Structures are given as structure tokens and as C-alpha cells.
mmCIF file of C-alpha atoms in Angstrom:
data_model
loop_
_atom_site.group_PDB
_atom_site.id
_atom_site.type_symbol
_atom_site.label_atom_id
_atom_site.label_comp_id
_atom_site.label_asym_id
_atom_site.label_seq_id
_atom_site.Cartn_x
_atom_site.Cartn_y
_atom_site.Cartn_z
ATOM 1 C CA MET A 1 98.736 111.549 118.534
ATOM 2 C CA SER A 2 97.005 109.126 120.836
ATOM 3 C CA GLU A 3 97.077 105.410 121.487
ATOM 4 C CA PRO A 4 94.057 103.657 119.983
ATOM 5 C CA ASP A 5 91.759 102.412 122.731
ATOM 6 C CA PRO A 6 92.242 98.665 123.328
ATOM 7 C CA ALA A 7 88.874 97.651 121.835
ATOM 8 C CA THR A 8 89.475 99.710 118.677
ATOM 9 C CA ARG A 9 93.010 98.371 118.331
ATOM 10 C CA GLN A 10 91.834 94.777 118.806
ATOM 11 C CA ALA A 11 89.078 95.175 116.204
ATOM 12 C CA LEU A 12 91.508 96.821 113.789
ATOM 13 C CA LEU A 13 94.061 94.012 114.188
ATOM 14 C CA GLN A 14 91.420 91.293 113.846
ATOM 15 C CA THR A 15 90.176 92.836 110.605
ATOM 16 C CA VAL A 16 93.707 93.044 109.215
ATOM 17 C CA GLU A 17 94.508 89.517 110.388
ATOM 18 C CA ARG A 18 91.433 88.116 108.595
ATOM 19 C CA TYR A 19 92.356 90.038 105.444
ATOM 20 C CA TYR A 20 95.859 88.565 105.335
ATOM 21 C CA ALA A 21 94.679 85.064 106.241
ATOM 22 C CA ASP A 22 92.356 85.286 103.232
ATOM 23 C CA ARG A 23 95.193 86.526 100.992
ATOM 24 C CA LEU A 24 97.395 83.659 102.136
ATOM 25 C CA ARG A 25 94.647 81.124 101.384
ATOM 26 C CA GLU A 26 94.074 82.652 97.950
ATOM 27 C CA PHE A 27 97.679 83.189 96.810
ATOM 28 C CA GLY A 28 99.800 81.057 99.144
ATOM 29 C CA ALA A 29 103.172 82.031 100.588
ATOM 30 C CA THR A 30 103.980 84.492 97.808
ATOM 31 C CA ALA A 31 104.334 88.254 97.386
ATOM 32 C CA ARG A 32 100.675 88.356 96.313
ATOM 33 C CA GLY A 33 99.798 86.455 99.498
ATOM 34 C CA VAL A 34 100.982 89.457 101.505
ATOM 35 C CA ASP A 35 99.482 91.967 99.075
ATOM 36 C CA TRP A 36 102.566 93.064 97.132
ATOM 37 C CA ASN A 37 102.156 93.518 93.384
ATOM 38 C CA SER A 38 105.207 91.406 92.638
ATOM 39 C CA ALA A 39 108.141 89.621 94.210
ATOM 40 C CA GLU A 40 110.412 92.237 92.624
ATOM 41 C CA SER A 41 108.653 95.131 94.369
ATOM 42 C CA GLN A 42 108.767 93.203 97.633
ATOM 43 C CA VAL A 43 112.534 92.641 97.334
ATOM 44 C CA LEU A 44 113.074 96.305 96.427
ATOM 45 C CA ARG A 45 111.350 97.385 99.643
ATOM 46 C CA PHE A 46 113.259 94.822 101.721
ATOM 47 C CA THR A 47 116.547 96.013 100.226
ATOM 48 C CA GLN A 48 115.811 99.575 101.306
ATOM 49 C CA LEU A 49 114.797 98.511 104.817
ATOM 50 C CA LEU A 50 117.956 96.447 105.323
ATOM 51 C CA GLN A 51 120.023 99.591 104.921
ATOM 52 C CA VAL A 52 119.295 100.235 108.608
ATOM 53 C CA LEU A 53 121.546 97.301 109.572
ATOM 54 C CA PRO A 54 124.737 98.428 111.315
ATOM 55 C CA GLU A 55 128.161 97.672 109.853
ATOM 56 C CA GLY A 56 129.196 94.125 110.673
ATOM 57 C CA ALA A 57 125.591 92.956 110.880
ATOM 58 C CA SER A 58 126.440 89.929 108.771
ATOM 59 C CA GLN A 59 127.977 88.400 111.875
ATOM 60 C CA ALA A 60 125.966 85.898 113.882
ATOM 61 C CA GLY A 61 124.641 87.543 117.005
ATOM 62 C CA THR A 62 123.084 90.629 115.437
ATOM 63 C CA SER A 63 119.338 90.348 115.857
ATOM 64 C CA LEU A 64 116.715 91.517 113.376
ATOM 65 C CA LEU A 65 113.028 91.761 114.250
ATOM 66 C CA ASP A 66 110.702 91.643 111.248
ATOM 67 C CA LEU A 67 107.433 93.132 112.522
ATOM 68 C CA GLY A 68 104.715 91.909 110.180
ATOM 69 C CA CYS A 69 106.898 89.096 108.845
ATOM 70 C CA GLY A 70 104.151 87.377 106.870
ATOM 71 C CA TYR A 71 105.462 84.072 105.525
ATOM 72 C CA GLY A 72 109.101 85.061 106.147
ATOM 73 C CA ALA A 73 110.068 86.436 102.736
ATOM 74 C CA LEU A 74 112.552 88.933 104.225
ATOM 75 C CA LEU A 75 114.444 86.009 105.727
ATOM 76 C CA ASP A 76 114.938 84.598 102.221
ATOM 77 C CA LEU A 77 116.701 87.812 101.183
ATOM 78 C CA VAL A 78 118.707 87.978 104.413
ATOM 79 C CA ARG A 79 120.026 84.442 103.879
ATOM 80 C CA ALA A 80 120.570 84.947 100.115
ATOM 81 C CA ARG A 81 122.843 87.864 101.026
ATOM 82 C CA GLY A 82 124.806 85.663 103.403
ATOM 83 C CA LEU A 83 123.706 87.538 106.514
ATOM 84 C CA GLY A 84 123.959 85.325 109.596
ATOM 85 C CA LEU A 85 121.485 87.399 111.561
ATOM 86 C CA ASP A 86 119.415 86.127 114.469
ATOM 87 C CA TYR A 87 116.072 86.581 112.708
ATOM 88 C CA ARG A 88 112.872 87.135 114.683
ATOM 89 C CA GLY A 89 109.634 87.162 112.725
ATOM 90 C CA TYR A 90 106.485 88.541 114.335
ATOM 91 C CA ASP A 91 103.054 88.624 112.742
ATOM 92 C CA ILE A 92 99.491 89.072 114.001
ATOM 93 C CA SER A 93 98.357 86.229 111.751
ATOM 94 C CA GLY A 94 98.791 82.736 113.124
ATOM 95 C CA ASP A 95 98.363 81.423 109.586
ATOM 96 C CA MET A 96 101.257 83.574 108.353
ATOM 97 C CA VAL A 97 103.473 82.490 111.249
ATOM 98 C CA ALA A 98 102.662 78.841 110.529
ATOM 99 C CA ALA A 99 103.577 79.342 106.856
ATOM 100 C CA ALA A 100 106.836 81.041 107.857
ATOM 101 C CA ARG A 101 107.736 78.240 110.263
ATOM 102 C CA ASP A 102 107.047 75.617 107.580
ATOM 103 C CA ARG A 103 109.008 77.532 104.969
ATOM 104 C CA HIS A 104 112.049 78.064 107.221
ATOM 105 C CA ALA A 105 111.926 74.960 109.400
ATOM 106 C CA GLY A 106 115.605 74.203 108.796
ATOM 107 C CA ASP A 107 116.905 77.619 109.857
ATOM 108 C CA GLY A 108 118.076 77.349 113.455
ATOM 109 C CA ALA A 109 118.727 81.105 113.688
ATOM 110 C CA ALA A 110 115.135 82.026 112.828
ATOM 111 C CA ARG A 111 112.129 82.165 115.124
ATOM 112 C CA PHE A 112 108.534 83.136 114.375
ATOM 113 C CA SER A 113 105.749 84.093 116.757
ATOM 114 C CA THR A 114 102.432 85.869 117.141
ATOM 115 C CA ASP A 115 103.686 87.058 120.546
ATOM 116 C CA LEU A 116 105.971 90.065 120.203
ATOM 117 C CA ALA A 117 107.012 89.806 123.858
ATOM 118 C CA ALA A 118 108.506 86.361 123.144
ATOM 119 C CA PHE A 119 111.540 87.972 121.523
ATOM 120 C CA GLY A 120 112.730 90.703 123.855
ATOM 121 C CA PRO A 121 114.714 93.611 122.425
ATOM 122 C CA SER A 122 116.389 93.260 119.021
ATOM 123 C CA ASP A 123 119.318 95.175 117.599
ATOM 124 C CA VAL A 124 117.289 96.293 114.587
ATOM 125 C CA ALA A 125 113.571 96.179 113.796
ATOM 126 C CA VAL A 126 111.901 96.595 110.420
ATOM 127 C CA ALA A 127 108.295 96.725 109.255
ATOM 128 C CA SER A 128 107.394 96.346 105.593
ATOM 129 C CA GLY A 129 103.879 97.122 104.477
ATOM 130 C CA VAL A 130 102.231 96.921 107.901
ATOM 131 C CA PHE A 131 100.818 100.431 107.578
ATOM 132 C CA ASN A 132 99.286 100.109 104.122
ATOM 133 C CA VAL A 133 96.083 98.097 104.432
ATOM 134 C CA LYS A 134 93.659 100.055 106.611
ATOM 135 C CA LEU A 135 90.595 98.554 104.914
ATOM 136 C CA ASP A 136 87.520 100.289 106.364
ATOM 137 C CA THR A 137 89.238 101.553 109.519
ATOM 138 C CA PRO A 138 88.639 105.288 109.964
ATOM 139 C CA VAL A 139 91.743 107.291 109.031
ATOM 140 C CA GLU A 140 92.093 108.828 112.506
ATOM 141 C CA ALA A 141 92.075 105.405 114.186
ATOM 142 C CA TRP A 142 94.555 104.069 111.632
ATOM 143 C CA HIS A 143 96.770 107.103 112.143
ATOM 144 C CA ASP A 144 96.842 106.394 115.903
ATOM 145 C CA TYR A 145 97.688 102.755 115.167
ATOM 146 C CA VAL A 146 100.549 103.825 112.876
ATOM 147 C CA TRP A 147 102.076 106.072 115.522
ATOM 148 C CA SER A 148 101.735 103.503 118.294
ATOM 149 C CA THR A 149 103.365 100.886 116.058
ATOM 150 C CA ILE A 150 106.264 103.236 115.284
ATOM 151 C CA GLU A 151 106.665 103.707 119.031
ATOM 152 C CA THR A 152 106.715 99.913 119.380
ATOM 153 C CA LEU A 153 109.440 99.656 116.718
ATOM 154 C CA HIS A 154 111.480 102.167 118.707
ATOM 155 C CA ALA A 155 110.872 100.315 121.981
ATOM 156 C CA VAL A 156 111.882 96.872 120.671
ATOM 157 C CA SER A 157 115.051 97.946 118.843
ATOM 158 C CA THR A 158 118.343 98.970 120.432
ATOM 159 C CA GLN A 159 120.290 100.191 117.378
ATOM 160 C CA GLY A 160 117.687 101.343 114.896
ATOM 161 C CA PHE A 161 114.476 100.648 113.050
ATOM 162 C CA ALA A 162 113.016 101.218 109.609
ATOM 163 C CA PHE A 163 109.591 101.002 108.041
ATOM 164 C CA ASN A 164 107.897 101.868 104.793
ATOM 165 C CA MET A 165 104.486 103.205 103.936
ATOM 166 C CA LEU A 166 102.532 104.604 101.069
ATOM 167 C CA SER A 167 102.681 108.341 100.481
ATOM 168 C CA THR A 168 100.211 111.010 99.479
ATOM 169 C CA TYR A 169 102.763 111.863 96.781
ATOM 170 C CA SER A 170 101.488 108.857 94.834
ATOM 171 C CA ASP A 171 99.296 109.399 91.801
ATOM 172 C CA PRO A 172 95.838 110.403 93.167
ATOM 173 C CA GLY A 173 94.102 108.472 90.398
ATOM 174 C CA ARG A 174 95.735 105.226 91.512
ATOM 175 C CA ARG A 175 95.018 105.495 95.243
ATOM 176 C CA LYS A 176 92.587 103.094 96.892
ATOM 177 C CA ALA A 177 90.256 103.981 99.761
ATOM 178 C CA SER A 178 91.258 100.776 101.584
ATOM 179 C CA LEU A 179 94.912 101.855 101.772
ATOM 180 C CA TYR A 180 96.573 104.389 104.075
ATOM 181 C CA TYR A 181 98.684 107.156 102.560
ATOM 182 C CA ALA A 182 100.884 109.197 104.891
#
């Protein structure tokens, strides 16, 4: 495992950022706008990721970092479940962060940024779908990006982190070359 060189990482992130900005323009602040097949599949994944929350996490003061927050859909589920978490949404896409801020403007316990360092450490960090869309990035470079991002999740969380990704156990006939399967 190695850290992607800065130029490769920057190019990779710019390509992904453009992809998601285009999705957002095409589909709006919806599950399709962040490349999920449906809102139901998005909620299912969020539900699994939230299992990493420690007991008592519904109390105000527990912080949750959503790395790759998109338009802030995880926050909808967090609030629907009555969780008073200090929510921190990070995304590489300024367009996604703007959509999230607009969508959750009234939530004083939620912040969104394209600057991960703006948040400091969080109790828990989650990442949903950030490893899936490799587009035309070579697999080895994407693999390095995945590992460095997992290391980032570890570094920014004090109590735990969770992420999801596609698996090579999926039906080979349904796989796409633009997606990464671990």
C-alpha cells in the first residue's frame, strides 16, 4: 500500500468532483444525484453505517463526520431518528456542499465544508459510496486512494469509523468498469 502521489491524487479527486457535480446538475439533490440507484438503497447503507455510533450517541455533543456527504442525505436520517448529533459534512464537491448547506440551513448542529481540516477530530466518521466511482482511474491508483482514505477516516475519528464499498462477490455480469470492487 502506498499513498498516491499528490498530482495523481489531485487529478483523481478533480475527475470525481466533476462527475458528481454533473450528477447533481442532472438529478438534483436526490439519491440519483449522488449515484445511488434509489433512496431506499441509500437509506439501507446509511442504516448499516450508523451502527458504528456508540451507545448514548443520541445525546447532543457526540460528533459525526460524514466524509463524502454529498447533499447531506445522511443528516436527514440522523434527524429523522431523533439523533442530536453534532453533524459535520465534508465533500470534495463545492456544488454538493452548497446543496447540503441550502437543504439544511436551519440545522444549527450541522456544518458542511470542502475543507476537512475545518472540523478537527470527530467521535465517529463514516463514508458512504466514496470508494465506488473510480471512473477511468487505474485500479492500482484507486486502490492507493482507498487505503489512504481509510487511514484518514481512522485519523479523524476518536471512537470509530465505518465505510462501505462494492465487492468482487457481486454478480460479474453486472459489474461496471468505471466502478471499484474490493
